[in-house]
Structures are given as structure tokens and as C-alpha cells.
């Protein structure tokens, strides 16, 4: 399975600022996903990022708030813009196994724990 | 309406005490049901994919089964290192994968 790293692992930010989270994969993958996991809740898909095209956002998430870049097949960033305390959460990136993508099994990075004061 | 419901929310077992976790789903065209393990402070770790009713998969002390309405994750003779949150997820057709809220398992030595 792919090895996925995320930076930063955690951060504490002030209200109104923005944070960019990086996701690096050790192999080329077509589809990358960004999730949010709030305390005691399930994973919620924010958007799907394919290389060379605009990210596809889920209902309740907009590009102005969560801009995503996907410059190549091994890297993506998620920016949380104009943050409020409600954005405090764990943000996770995931990929589909490059050798078995048809099965939709996803492999996750370690997550970024964000606290907004 | 929730597509994926996991029960119980939390489970405490003595080491060696076998039990099962439940994942009920309501999607009509199931493409796949997934089980993940999540340790505190880490991302989910993939365990199994099940595709059709009657299918079973095993890995060490874990065995996942699937019916048309639910999946069970059976844990046989658990050890303290099996303590984690176990997440179930489903994919309906070619839609996004939807996750349940998980079962937090604690195995006491």
C-alpha cells in the first residue's frame, strides 16, 4: 500500500487566519481525497482531487473556504481559509491503492490536528 | 437518514473474551463495505473489503462477514493491542464512500 505523509501534524491557529496542509504520497496515484474528522464524529469527505482538473467538492464545502491544489500525481494541498473555532478538527488525506484502484480501498495519511482559537 | 450505523459505540472486553461489532447499512446498490482500524492520533488503517452477501474475510484475530443489511467484525480471543476504534464504511454504486462513527474497543489485560 502507499505510504502517505502529512504536514503539519498539528497546529494551533488564530481566528481569521489560513492554514495549508500538505499531503505527500510515495507513489503516483490518480485520486486523492480530503476528509475532516470532528471529535466523536465520522469521517466527512470534503473533496476529491484529481491531477490536472478542478477538485470536486461535497455538499457543504466550498472552494473559497477549502481551496485544494493537485500539481502532480504524488502531492496535494488543502487550505483552510479564514478559520473559525468550528474548523477545529482532524484533517486527513487519503488515496486509493495505486495497484488496486478499482476496488476503492483507501489508504490514509496520519492526519493534521487543527485547533483554532 | 444515516446510511451506516455502527454498534455498540464503545465496547470493553477482557483479554480473551470474544465478541462482535455490528455495522448496519441502508444503501441499495452496495459496491463495497470496508472495515478500518483507527488508533488514537493516527489515520484509519485499512482492514477488509466485502462485496457481496455471504462473503467472509479473516486477518489474525479478526473476521468480517456480510449480509444484505449488515456486517459483523468478529474478534476472537482479543489482546490489548486490538484496542482501537473500528470504522465501517460503505460505497453505494459509484458514489462517495460513507463512514460510520465507529466502535471504540478497549481490551483489558
Short mmCIF file of C-alpha atoms in Angstrom, two decimals:
data_model
loop_
_atom_site.label_atom_id
_atom_site.label_comp_id
_atom_site.label_asym_id
_atom_site.label_seq_id
_atom_site.Cartn_x
_atom_site.Cartn_y
_atom_site.Cartn_z
CA UNK A 1 0.00 0.00 0.00
CA UNK A 2 1.01 3.62 -0.49
CA UNK A 3 2.88 5.50 2.23
CA UNK A 4 1.32 8.88 2.92
CA UNK A 5 2.72 11.76 4.93
CA UNK A 6 1.06 14.99 6.03
CA UNK A 7 2.45 18.30 7.22
CA UNK A 8 1.96 19.78 9.71
CA UNK A 9 0.95 17.02 12.11
CA UNK A 10 -0.77 19.58 14.31
CA UNK A 11 -1.17 23.33 14.60
CA UNK A 12 -2.86 25.94 16.74
CA UNK A 13 -4.11 28.93 14.76
CA UNK A 14 -5.82 32.21 15.40
CA UNK A 15 -9.30 33.00 14.16
CA UNK A 16 -9.33 34.61 10.71
CA UNK A 17 -6.03 33.15 9.54
CA UNK A 18 -5.45 30.38 6.98
CA UNK A 19 -3.52 27.11 7.15
CA UNK A 20 -2.25 24.98 4.28
CA UNK A 21 -1.94 21.25 4.85
CA UNK A 22 0.35 19.20 2.64
CA UNK A 23 -0.12 15.58 1.62
CA UNK A 24 2.73 13.62 0.02
CA UNK A 25 2.43 10.08 -1.39
CA UNK A 26 5.36 7.78 -2.16
CA UNK A 27 3.83 6.59 -5.44
CA UNK A 28 1.76 8.07 -8.24
CA UNK A 29 -1.97 7.98 -7.62
CA UNK A 30 -4.89 9.20 -9.66
CA UNK A 31 -7.35 10.09 -6.94
CA UNK A 32 -6.67 11.82 -3.65
CA UNK A 33 -9.30 12.64 -1.06
CA UNK A 34 -9.52 15.14 1.77
CA UNK A 35 -11.58 14.33 4.85
CA UNK A 36 -12.49 16.07 8.08
CA UNK A 37 -12.95 14.16 11.33
CA UNK A 38 -14.50 16.15 14.14
CA UNK A 39 -14.39 14.84 17.70
CA UNK A 40 -16.74 11.90 18.18
CA UNK A 41 -17.93 12.04 14.58
CA UNK A 42 -17.32 10.02 11.47
CA UNK A 43 -15.06 10.97 8.61
CA UNK A 44 -16.67 13.51 6.29
CA UNK A 45 -15.44 13.85 2.73
CA UNK A 46 -14.52 17.43 1.85
CA UNK A 47 -13.42 16.96 -1.76
CA UNK A 48 -11.83 14.68 -4.31
CA UNK A 49 -8.69 15.93 -6.03
CA UNK A 50 -7.62 14.58 -9.40
CA UNK A 51 -4.42 15.72 -11.03
CA UNK A 52 -4.99 18.15 -13.86
CA UNK A 53 -8.57 19.04 -13.03
CA UNK A 54 -10.51 21.09 -10.52
CA UNK A 55 -11.30 19.42 -7.23
CA UNK A 56 -14.83 18.12 -6.76
CA UNK A 57 -16.41 19.38 -3.52
CA UNK A 58 -19.08 17.67 -1.44
CA UNK A 59 -22.24 19.38 -0.30
CA UNK A 60 -21.49 21.86 2.45
CA UNK A 61 -17.91 22.51 1.37
CA UNK A 62 -16.87 25.30 -0.99
CA UNK A 63 -13.69 26.14 -2.85
CA UNK A 64 -13.35 29.60 -1.29
CA UNK A 65 -13.19 28.07 2.17
CA UNK A 66 -11.19 24.93 1.31
CA UNK A 67 -9.07 25.58 -1.81
CA UNK A 68 -7.20 22.50 -2.99
CA UNK A 69 -4.20 22.13 -5.26
CA UNK A 70 -3.09 18.97 -7.04
CA UNK A 71 0.02 19.89 -9.03
CA UNK A 72 1.18 16.33 -9.71
CA UNK A 73 0.37 12.67 -9.08
CA UNK A 74 2.12 12.48 -5.68
CA UNK A 75 1.18 15.72 -3.93
CA UNK A 76 -1.83 17.78 -2.87
CA UNK A 77 -2.58 20.66 -0.51
CA UNK A 78 -5.71 21.66 1.34
CA UNK A 79 -6.04 25.21 2.67
CA UNK A 80 -8.45 26.03 5.46
CA UNK A 81 -9.23 29.72 4.94
CA UNK A 82 -10.48 32.42 7.26
CA UNK A 83 -10.61 29.93 10.11
CA UNK A 84 -13.07 29.92 12.98
CA UNK A 85 -13.18 27.68 16.07
CA UNK A 86 -15.71 25.49 14.22
CA UNK A 87 -12.90 24.46 11.86
CA UNK A 88 -11.06 22.76 14.72
CA UNK A 89 -10.81 19.17 13.59
CA UNK A 90 -8.52 16.48 12.25
CA UNK A 91 -7.93 16.76 8.51
CA UNK A 92 -6.96 13.60 6.67
CA UNK A 93 -5.85 12.91 3.14
CA UNK A 94 -6.28 9.53 1.54
CA UNK A 95 -5.56 7.77 -1.72
CA UNK A 96 -6.84 4.72 -3.48
CA UNK A 97 -4.28 1.92 -3.65
CA UNK A 98 -2.44 2.55 -6.91
CA UNK A 99 -2.27 -1.14 -7.66
CA UNK A 100 -5.92 -1.83 -6.90
CA UNK A 101 -7.78 1.40 -7.52
CA UNK A 102 -10.82 -0.32 -8.94
CA UNK A 103 -11.69 -1.63 -5.50
CA UNK A 104 -11.95 1.81 -3.87
CA UNK A 105 -9.94 0.78 -0.85
CA UNK A 106 -8.46 3.94 0.61
CA UNK A 107 -5.23 4.44 2.49
CA UNK A 108 -4.94 7.35 4.86
CA UNK A 109 -2.27 9.72 6.00
CA UNK A 110 -1.65 10.30 9.72
CA UNK A 111 -3.83 13.39 9.82
CA UNK A 112 -3.37 17.04 10.79
CA UNK A 113 -4.89 18.09 14.10
CA UNK A 114 -6.03 21.71 13.84
CA UNK A 115 -7.11 23.85 16.77
CA UNK A 116 -8.49 27.32 16.09
CA UNK A 117 -8.59 29.79 18.96
CA UNK B 1 -31.21 9.16 7.11
CA UNK B 2 -27.89 7.61 8.15
CA UNK B 3 -26.57 5.13 5.62
CA UNK B 4 -24.16 3.49 8.06
CA UNK B 5 -24.82 2.77 11.75
CA UNK B 6 -22.30 1.10 14.00
CA UNK B 7 -22.97 -0.53 17.36
CA UNK B 8 -22.07 -0.52 20.11
CA UNK B 9 -20.44 2.91 20.35
CA UNK B 10 -17.97 1.51 22.86
CA UNK B 11 -17.06 -2.00 23.98
CA UNK B 12 -14.88 -3.12 26.83
CA UNK B 13 -13.63 -6.70 26.81
CA UNK B 14 -11.38 -8.78 28.98
CA UNK B 15 -8.39 -10.21 27.17
CA UNK B 16 -9.51 -13.47 25.54
CA UNK B 17 -13.22 -12.55 25.61
CA UNK B 18 -14.53 -12.87 22.06
CA UNK B 19 -17.22 -10.52 20.74
CA UNK B 20 -18.64 -8.91 17.60
CA UNK B 21 -19.05 -5.38 16.32
CA UNK B 22 -22.03 -4.51 14.12
CA UNK B 23 -22.34 -2.29 11.06
CA UNK B 24 -25.83 -1.81 9.62
CA UNK B 25 -26.27 -0.13 6.26
CA UNK B 26 -29.19 1.07 4.18
CA UNK B 27 -27.70 1.61 0.73
CA UNK B 28 -29.47 -0.25 -2.06
CA UNK B 29 -26.70 -0.89 -4.57
CA UNK B 30 -23.74 -1.83 -2.41
CA UNK B 31 -20.47 -1.71 -4.28
CA UNK B 32 -18.28 -2.40 -1.29
CA UNK B 33 -18.24 -2.42 2.51
CA UNK B 34 -14.96 -1.53 4.18
CA UNK B 35 -13.58 -2.03 7.68
CA UNK B 36 -10.83 0.18 9.07
CA UNK B 37 -8.96 0.34 12.35
CA UNK B 38 -8.02 3.74 13.81
CA UNK B 39 -5.58 4.21 16.67
CA UNK B 40 -5.57 7.47 18.64
CA UNK B 41 -3.75 10.24 16.81
CA UNK B 42 -3.44 8.24 13.60
CA UNK B 43 -5.26 7.88 10.30
CA UNK B 44 -7.52 4.89 9.65
CA UNK B 45 -5.79 1.65 8.65
CA UNK B 46 -7.49 -0.48 6.01
CA UNK B 47 -8.54 -3.97 7.14
CA UNK B 48 -11.08 -5.56 4.76
CA UNK B 49 -13.34 -5.04 1.78
CA UNK B 50 -16.52 -7.11 1.38
CA UNK B 51 -18.50 -7.06 -1.84
CA UNK B 52 -21.46 -9.43 -1.61
CA UNK B 53 -23.69 -11.12 0.95
CA UNK B 54 -22.18 -14.29 2.34
CA UNK B 55 -18.61 -13.13 1.87
CA UNK B 56 -16.16 -13.55 4.75
CA UNK B 57 -12.58 -12.37 5.26
CA UNK B 58 -10.11 -13.05 8.04
CA UNK B 59 -6.98 -11.45 9.35
CA UNK B 60 -5.35 -12.76 12.51
CA UNK B 61 -8.00 -12.48 15.27
CA UNK B 62 -10.45 -10.55 13.08
CA UNK B 63 -13.15 -11.96 10.84
CA UNK B 64 -15.54 -9.82 8.82
CA UNK B 65 -18.84 -11.10 7.45
CA UNK B 66 -21.52 -9.51 5.27
CA UNK B 67 -25.27 -9.92 4.82
CA UNK B 68 -27.67 -7.83 2.75
CA UNK B 69 -28.29 -5.47 5.68
CA UNK B 70 -25.27 -5.61 7.94
CA UNK B 71 -21.71 -6.61 8.52
CA UNK B 72 -20.09 -8.04 11.60
CA UNK B 73 -16.50 -7.79 12.71
CA UNK B 74 -15.82 -10.76 14.94
CA UNK B 75 -12.88 -10.52 17.31
CA UNK B 76 -11.65 -13.86 18.64
CA UNK B 77 -9.63 -14.01 21.85
CA UNK B 78 -8.70 -10.31 21.68
CA UNK B 79 -5.47 -8.92 23.06
CA UNK B 80 -4.81 -5.45 24.50
CA UNK B 81 -3.14 -4.45 21.21
CA UNK B 82 -6.51 -4.88 19.49
CA UNK B 83 -7.75 -1.81 21.37
CA UNK B 84 -8.71 0.83 18.80
CA UNK B 85 -11.70 2.41 17.10
CA UNK B 86 -13.09 0.24 14.31
CA UNK B 87 -14.73 2.09 11.44
CA UNK B 88 -17.15 0.72 8.88
CA UNK B 89 -17.74 2.41 5.53
CA UNK B 90 -19.92 1.70 2.52
CA UNK B 91 -19.96 2.69 -1.10
CA UNK B 92 -23.26 2.81 -2.98
CA UNK B 93 -22.65 2.37 -6.68
CA UNK B 94 -20.05 4.86 -7.81
CA UNK B 95 -20.92 7.37 -5.09
CA UNK B 96 -18.56 8.53 -2.40
CA UNK B 97 -17.61 6.27 0.48
CA UNK B 98 -19.67 6.97 3.63
CA UNK B 99 -18.19 6.22 7.05
CA UNK B 100 -19.90 5.23 10.29
CA UNK B 101 -18.99 6.81 13.61
CA UNK B 102 -17.07 3.77 14.77
CA UNK B 103 -16.92 1.39 17.73
CA UNK B 104 -14.28 2.15 20.34
CA UNK B 105 -12.89 -1.16 21.58
CA UNK B 106 -10.92 -1.48 24.78
CA UNK B 107 -9.35 -4.82 25.69
CA UNK B 108 -8.34 -5.11 29.33
CA UNK B 109 -5.36 -7.35 30.25
#
